[in-house]
């Protein structure tokens, strides 16, 4: 249940999120070439009902993993399959370690990535395009169900929060003047809250929703959620330069939103709708 800032159950993840990758000059040259030629090839394959190749980890539940039967599944995987169905194409997943994910995209090993990638740095924004987000993540406050002290973020002042000192959420807790109880990760933080050794903990909403779905009797609930303006969106990522393909992906995502598919898949994997920025 880890996320690159979120789901390691410490999830400072969630998320978003894409870890650094190393590319060589040769890989960068390939990326440039694929922008010039590969993009139109991808568009032709989509228009002709061909196959799109998608990079994913396969070891990152509940987003991309293998179920008990060995089938590749997960929220990102099933959303991608739904997109492919809307486009009228086949999809072939190529499982890749996280650290090599964007490098594989650069080299043309696959056409796009479905692995909870958020483009947050200027370098990545200049190099990659992202289709309309199919998941949104941001900070939430998790506390005992019967607690009534969390009507606003300002109410966190003076309360004890179990946080990793090096995480973004520890910094957020300090901003709201909460008293930090140091922990190594999310699992330990939750235990301290359940033992009343901390009043609450903060983490990424996707990590917390995943936990609550797995442990519905934990007697904990989300009390506060980050405002929409602070939420980060993850979507299918591809090399910049093929606007026509991005437009087709966005159209497919809009249809999946309108017909309720994204909501259905969200609730299947998280027990809540994570597809909307709210």
Tab-separated table of C-alpha atoms in Angstrom:
chain	number	residue	atom	x	y	z
A	1	UNK	CA	0.000	0.000	0.000
A	2	UNK	CA	2.626	2.444	-0.807
A	3	UNK	CA	2.739	5.368	-3.082
A	4	UNK	CA	5.823	7.345	-3.951
A	5	UNK	CA	4.955	9.852	-1.357
A	6	UNK	CA	1.957	7.952	-0.333
A	7	UNK	CA	1.527	4.251	-0.476
A	8	UNK	CA	4.352	2.704	1.355
A	9	UNK	CA	1.639	2.810	3.895
A	10	UNK	CA	3.571	5.881	4.775
A	11	UNK	CA	2.331	7.081	1.606
A	12	UNK	CA	3.654	10.486	1.590
A	13	UNK	CA	2.639	9.859	-1.624
A	14	UNK	CA	0.562	9.453	-2.539
A	15	UNK	CA	1.617	10.202	-4.113
A	16	UNK	CA	2.504	11.821	-6.842
A	17	UNK	CA	4.449	11.655	-7.470
A	18	UNK	CA	6.751	10.256	-10.142
A	19	UNK	CA	10.138	9.250	-8.777
A	20	UNK	CA	13.289	10.346	-10.512
A	21	UNK	CA	14.595	8.491	-13.476
A	22	UNK	CA	17.922	8.423	-15.238
A	23	UNK	CA	18.091	8.886	-18.990
A	24	UNK	CA	21.096	9.073	-21.257
A	25	UNK	CA	21.688	11.356	-24.196
A	26	UNK	CA	20.813	8.441	-26.466
A	27	UNK	CA	17.474	7.995	-24.682
A	28	UNK	CA	16.752	11.684	-24.997
A	29	UNK	CA	17.505	11.550	-28.721
A	30	UNK	CA	15.150	8.595	-29.063
A	31	UNK	CA	12.481	10.522	-27.228
A	32	UNK	CA	12.852	13.402	-29.654
A	33	UNK	CA	12.633	11.049	-32.616
A	34	UNK	CA	9.506	9.392	-31.199
A	35	UNK	CA	7.907	12.791	-30.817
A	36	UNK	CA	8.486	13.469	-34.485
A	37	UNK	CA	7.555	10.048	-35.876
A	38	UNK	CA	6.269	7.746	-33.120
A	39	UNK	CA	3.414	10.061	-32.265
A	40	UNK	CA	1.894	9.854	-35.736
A	41	UNK	CA	2.447	6.090	-35.714
A	42	UNK	CA	0.545	5.873	-32.437
A	43	UNK	CA	-2.289	7.959	-33.841
A	44	UNK	CA	-2.440	5.690	-36.887
A	45	UNK	CA	-2.621	2.594	-34.697
A	46	UNK	CA	-5.441	4.136	-32.670
A	47	UNK	CA	-7.334	5.184	-35.801
A	48	UNK	CA	-6.915	1.696	-37.286
A	49	UNK	CA	-7.928	-0.212	-34.160
A	50	UNK	CA	-4.416	-1.487	-33.489
A	51	UNK	CA	-2.582	-2.050	-30.213
A	52	UNK	CA	-1.284	0.477	-27.700
A	53	UNK	CA	1.622	-0.474	-25.421
A	54	UNK	CA	1.374	0.748	-21.839
A	55	UNK	CA	4.040	0.675	-19.151
A	56	UNK	CA	3.009	-0.182	-15.587
A	57	UNK	CA	4.616	-1.707	-12.492
A	58	UNK	CA	2.360	-4.643	-11.722
A	59	UNK	CA	3.601	-4.579	-8.111
A	60	UNK	CA	1.858	-1.476	-6.769
A	61	UNK	CA	-1.565	-2.340	-5.288
A	62	UNK	CA	-4.270	-1.212	-5.497
A	63	UNK	CA	-3.203	0.651	-8.649
A	64	UNK	CA	-1.360	-2.037	-10.624
A	65	UNK	CA	-0.807	-5.578	-9.323
A	66	UNK	CA	-1.550	-9.262	-9.908
A	67	UNK	CA	-4.590	-10.822	-8.233
A	68	UNK	CA	-4.696	-14.299	-6.709
A	69	UNK	CA	-5.208	-15.852	-10.126
A	70	UNK	CA	-2.160	-14.047	-11.497
A	71	UNK	CA	-4.175	-11.614	-13.632
A	72	UNK	CA	-2.802	-8.086	-13.950
A	73	UNK	CA	-5.354	-5.696	-12.477
A	74	UNK	CA	-5.676	-2.594	-10.325
A	75	UNK	CA	-7.309	0.790	-10.671
A	76	UNK	CA	-4.825	2.196	-13.207
A	77	UNK	CA	-4.867	-1.022	-15.218
A	78	UNK	CA	-8.660	-1.252	-15.410
A	79	UNK	CA	-9.005	2.444	-16.270
A	80	UNK	CA	-6.521	1.933	-19.099
A	81	UNK	CA	-8.462	-1.081	-20.357
A	82	UNK	CA	-11.633	1.009	-20.295
A	83	UNK	CA	-9.892	3.780	-22.253
A	84	UNK	CA	-8.680	1.252	-24.830
A	85	UNK	CA	-12.230	-0.069	-25.166
A	86	UNK	CA	-13.531	3.451	-25.830
A	87	UNK	CA	-10.800	3.971	-28.432
A	88	UNK	CA	-11.516	0.618	-30.059
A	89	UNK	CA	-7.953	-0.634	-29.645
A	90	UNK	CA	-6.189	-3.493	-27.889
A	91	UNK	CA	-3.834	-2.775	-24.990
A	92	UNK	CA	-0.638	-4.618	-24.143
A	93	UNK	CA	0.869	-3.917	-20.715
A	94	UNK	CA	4.630	-3.981	-20.296
A	95	UNK	CA	5.589	-4.375	-16.651
A	96	UNK	CA	8.536	-2.252	-15.641
A	97	UNK	CA	10.233	-1.231	-12.413
A	98	UNK	CA	9.261	2.231	-11.254
A	99	UNK	CA	12.739	3.687	-11.626
A	100	UNK	CA	12.789	2.694	-15.306
A	101	UNK	CA	9.230	3.755	-16.107
A	102	UNK	CA	9.842	7.113	-17.785
A	103	UNK	CA	13.082	5.880	-19.345
A	104	UNK	CA	11.053	3.130	-21.027
A	105	UNK	CA	8.696	5.782	-22.331
A	106	UNK	CA	11.649	7.805	-23.621
A	107	UNK	CA	13.125	4.825	-25.445
A	108	UNK	CA	9.842	3.947	-27.152
A	109	UNK	CA	9.422	0.647	-25.326
A	110	UNK	CA	5.833	1.672	-24.721
A	111	UNK	CA	3.518	4.446	-25.872
A	112	UNK	CA	2.292	5.671	-22.501
A	113	UNK	CA	2.486	5.014	-18.775
A	114	UNK	CA	-0.361	4.116	-16.404
A	115	UNK	CA	1.185	4.164	-12.939
A	116	UNK	CA	-0.081	7.080	-10.840
A	117	UNK	CA	2.234	9.598	-12.474
A	118	UNK	CA	1.796	13.278	-11.640
A	119	UNK	CA	3.856	15.706	-13.701
A	120	UNK	CA	5.002	18.217	-11.106
A	121	UNK	CA	8.464	19.398	-12.196
A	122	UNK	CA	9.190	21.897	-15.009
A	123	UNK	CA	11.507	19.363	-16.645
A	124	UNK	CA	8.825	16.708	-16.890
A	125	UNK	CA	6.152	19.158	-17.902
A	126	UNK	CA	8.395	20.230	-20.776
A	127	UNK	CA	9.022	16.652	-21.887
A	128	UNK	CA	5.747	14.788	-21.297
A	129	UNK	CA	2.020	15.234	-21.806
A	130	UNK	CA	-0.615	13.941	-19.419
A	131	UNK	CA	-4.161	13.067	-20.376
A	132	UNK	CA	-7.070	14.159	-18.192
A	133	UNK	CA	-6.526	12.818	-14.652
A	134	UNK	CA	-8.401	9.711	-13.598
A	135	UNK	CA	-7.383	9.982	-9.929
A	136	UNK	CA	-6.808	12.837	-7.505
A	137	UNK	CA	-4.783	12.794	-4.313
A	138	UNK	CA	-4.134	15.178	-1.469
A	139	UNK	CA	-3.722	15.405	2.286
A	140	UNK	CA	-6.437	14.142	4.629
A	141	UNK	CA	-6.823	13.932	8.402
A	142	UNK	CA	-7.592	10.480	9.816
A	143	UNK	CA	-8.976	10.288	13.355
A	144	UNK	CA	-11.306	8.148	15.511
A	145	UNK	CA	-14.857	8.032	14.219
A	146	UNK	CA	-16.389	9.452	17.386
A	147	UNK	CA	-14.146	12.552	17.418
A	148	UNK	CA	-15.836	15.916	16.790
A	149	UNK	CA	-12.879	18.312	17.012
A	150	UNK	CA	-12.106	18.513	13.289
A	151	UNK	CA	-14.433	21.108	11.812
A	152	UNK	CA	-11.533	22.988	10.168
A	153	UNK	CA	-7.801	22.681	9.541
A	154	UNK	CA	-7.177	25.454	12.055
A	155	UNK	CA	-8.571	23.173	14.768
A	156	UNK	CA	-5.460	20.998	14.474
A	157	UNK	CA	-3.457	23.505	16.524
A	158	UNK	CA	-2.177	21.902	19.722
A	159	UNK	CA	-3.464	18.409	18.881
A	160	UNK	CA	-1.098	15.424	18.728
A	161	UNK	CA	-0.450	14.007	15.276
A	162	UNK	CA	1.540	10.881	14.446
A	163	UNK	CA	3.799	11.794	11.521
A	164	UNK	CA	7.122	10.983	9.930
A	165	UNK	CA	9.306	14.029	10.534
A	166	UNK	CA	10.755	13.888	7.017
A	167	UNK	CA	7.406	13.681	5.193
A	168	UNK	CA	5.391	16.406	3.525
A	169	UNK	CA	2.643	15.680	6.028
A	170	UNK	CA	4.952	16.346	8.954
A	171	UNK	CA	5.684	19.752	7.451
A	172	UNK	CA	1.960	20.335	6.950
A	173	UNK	CA	1.289	19.447	10.591
A	174	UNK	CA	3.900	21.969	11.692
A	175	UNK	CA	2.231	24.613	9.537
A	176	UNK	CA	-1.006	24.085	11.465
A	177	UNK	CA	0.899	24.064	14.784
A	178	UNK	CA	0.018	20.497	15.708
A	179	UNK	CA	2.224	18.620	18.170
A	180	UNK	CA	4.116	15.947	16.240
A	181	UNK	CA	4.513	12.446	17.638
A	182	UNK	CA	7.340	10.966	15.501
A	183	UNK	CA	6.723	7.662	13.694
A	184	UNK	CA	8.437	5.635	10.983
A	185	UNK	CA	5.426	5.336	8.701
A	186	UNK	CA	1.673	5.181	8.224
A	187	UNK	CA	1.131	1.776	9.853
A	188	UNK	CA	2.746	2.914	13.081
A	189	UNK	CA	0.919	6.258	12.941
A	190	UNK	CA	-2.458	4.515	12.734
A	191	UNK	CA	-1.618	2.289	15.686
A	192	UNK	CA	-0.765	5.305	17.839
A	193	UNK	CA	-4.073	6.961	16.932
A	194	UNK	CA	-5.990	3.780	17.787
A	195	UNK	CA	-4.121	3.557	21.099
A	196	UNK	CA	-4.949	7.228	21.898
A	197	UNK	CA	-1.242	8.077	21.931
A	198	UNK	CA	-1.956	10.544	19.103
A	199	UNK	CA	-5.132	12.416	18.228
A	200	UNK	CA	-4.875	12.025	14.455
A	201	UNK	CA	-2.544	11.387	11.560
A	202	UNK	CA	-2.268	13.006	8.136
A	203	UNK	CA	-1.539	11.183	4.918
A	204	UNK	CA	-2.539	10.967	1.280
A	205	UNK	CA	-6.224	10.334	0.660
A	206	UNK	CA	-5.558	7.361	-1.644
A	207	UNK	CA	-3.386	5.644	0.970
A	208	UNK	CA	-5.999	6.279	3.653
A	209	UNK	CA	-8.916	5.125	1.489
A	210	UNK	CA	-7.013	1.963	0.627
A	211	UNK	CA	-6.464	1.317	4.355
A	212	UNK	CA	-10.106	1.967	5.255
A	213	UNK	CA	-11.308	-0.360	2.495
A	214	UNK	CA	-9.075	-3.143	3.820
A	215	UNK	CA	-9.944	-2.461	7.459
A	216	UNK	CA	-13.559	-1.216	7.554
A	217	UNK	CA	-13.847	-1.979	11.286
A	218	UNK	CA	-10.881	0.196	12.287
A	219	UNK	CA	-13.226	2.777	13.869
A	220	UNK	CA	-11.350	5.547	12.053
A	221	UNK	CA	-12.563	7.970	9.407
A	222	UNK	CA	-11.398	10.882	7.277
A	223	UNK	CA	-12.225	14.129	9.076
A	224	UNK	CA	-10.676	16.746	6.793
A	225	UNK	CA	-9.715	16.739	3.112
A	226	UNK	CA	-7.394	19.127	1.296
A	227	UNK	CA	-9.170	21.773	-0.820
A	228	UNK	CA	-9.541	21.018	-4.526
A	229	UNK	CA	-6.848	23.566	-5.391
A	230	UNK	CA	-4.277	21.471	-3.507
A	231	UNK	CA	-5.207	18.115	-5.034
A	232	UNK	CA	-2.803	16.447	-7.488
A	233	UNK	CA	-4.106	14.597	-10.529
A	234	UNK	CA	-2.589	11.460	-12.089
A	235	UNK	CA	-3.301	10.374	-15.648
A	236	UNK	CA	-1.893	8.534	-18.640
A	237	UNK	CA	1.486	10.032	-19.541
A	238	UNK	CA	3.129	10.048	-22.968
A	239	UNK	CA	5.922	11.848	-24.794
A	240	UNK	CA	4.995	15.418	-25.598
A	241	UNK	CA	4.181	16.253	-29.190
A	242	UNK	CA	1.164	14.192	-30.218
A	243	UNK	CA	-1.733	16.487	-29.377
A	244	UNK	CA	-4.178	14.451	-31.453
A	245	UNK	CA	-3.558	11.362	-29.318
A	246	UNK	CA	-3.922	13.356	-26.099
A	247	UNK	CA	-7.222	14.724	-27.404
A	248	UNK	CA	-8.480	11.196	-28.098
A	249	UNK	CA	-7.436	10.059	-24.613
A	250	UNK	CA	-9.190	13.057	-23.084
A	251	UNK	CA	-12.358	12.335	-25.055
A	252	UNK	CA	-12.300	8.727	-23.872
A	253	UNK	CA	-11.753	9.840	-20.272
A	254	UNK	CA	-14.669	12.282	-20.558
A	255	UNK	CA	-16.918	9.445	-21.759
A	256	UNK	CA	-15.790	7.230	-18.867
A	257	UNK	CA	-16.634	10.038	-16.474
A	258	UNK	CA	-20.029	10.675	-18.044
A	259	UNK	CA	-21.099	7.024	-18.142
A	260	UNK	CA	-19.993	6.400	-14.547
A	261	UNK	CA	-17.176	3.965	-15.327
A	262	UNK	CA	-14.522	5.928	-13.432
A	263	UNK	CA	-16.773	6.246	-10.401
A	264	UNK	CA	-17.538	2.526	-10.502
A	265	UNK	CA	-13.865	1.552	-10.738
A	266	UNK	CA	-12.945	4.040	-7.999
A	267	UNK	CA	-15.438	2.516	-5.606
A	268	UNK	CA	-14.377	-0.998	-6.555
A	269	UNK	CA	-10.763	-0.383	-5.590
A	270	UNK	CA	-11.075	2.367	-2.945
A	271	UNK	CA	-14.637	2.393	-1.675
A	272	UNK	CA	-14.935	6.061	-2.696
A	273	UNK	CA	-14.843	8.152	-5.860
A	274	UNK	CA	-11.242	9.301	-6.393
A	275	UNK	CA	-11.790	10.294	-10.027
A	276	UNK	CA	-13.096	13.782	-9.247
A	277	UNK	CA	-11.141	16.819	-8.068
A	278	UNK	CA	-13.013	17.621	-4.881
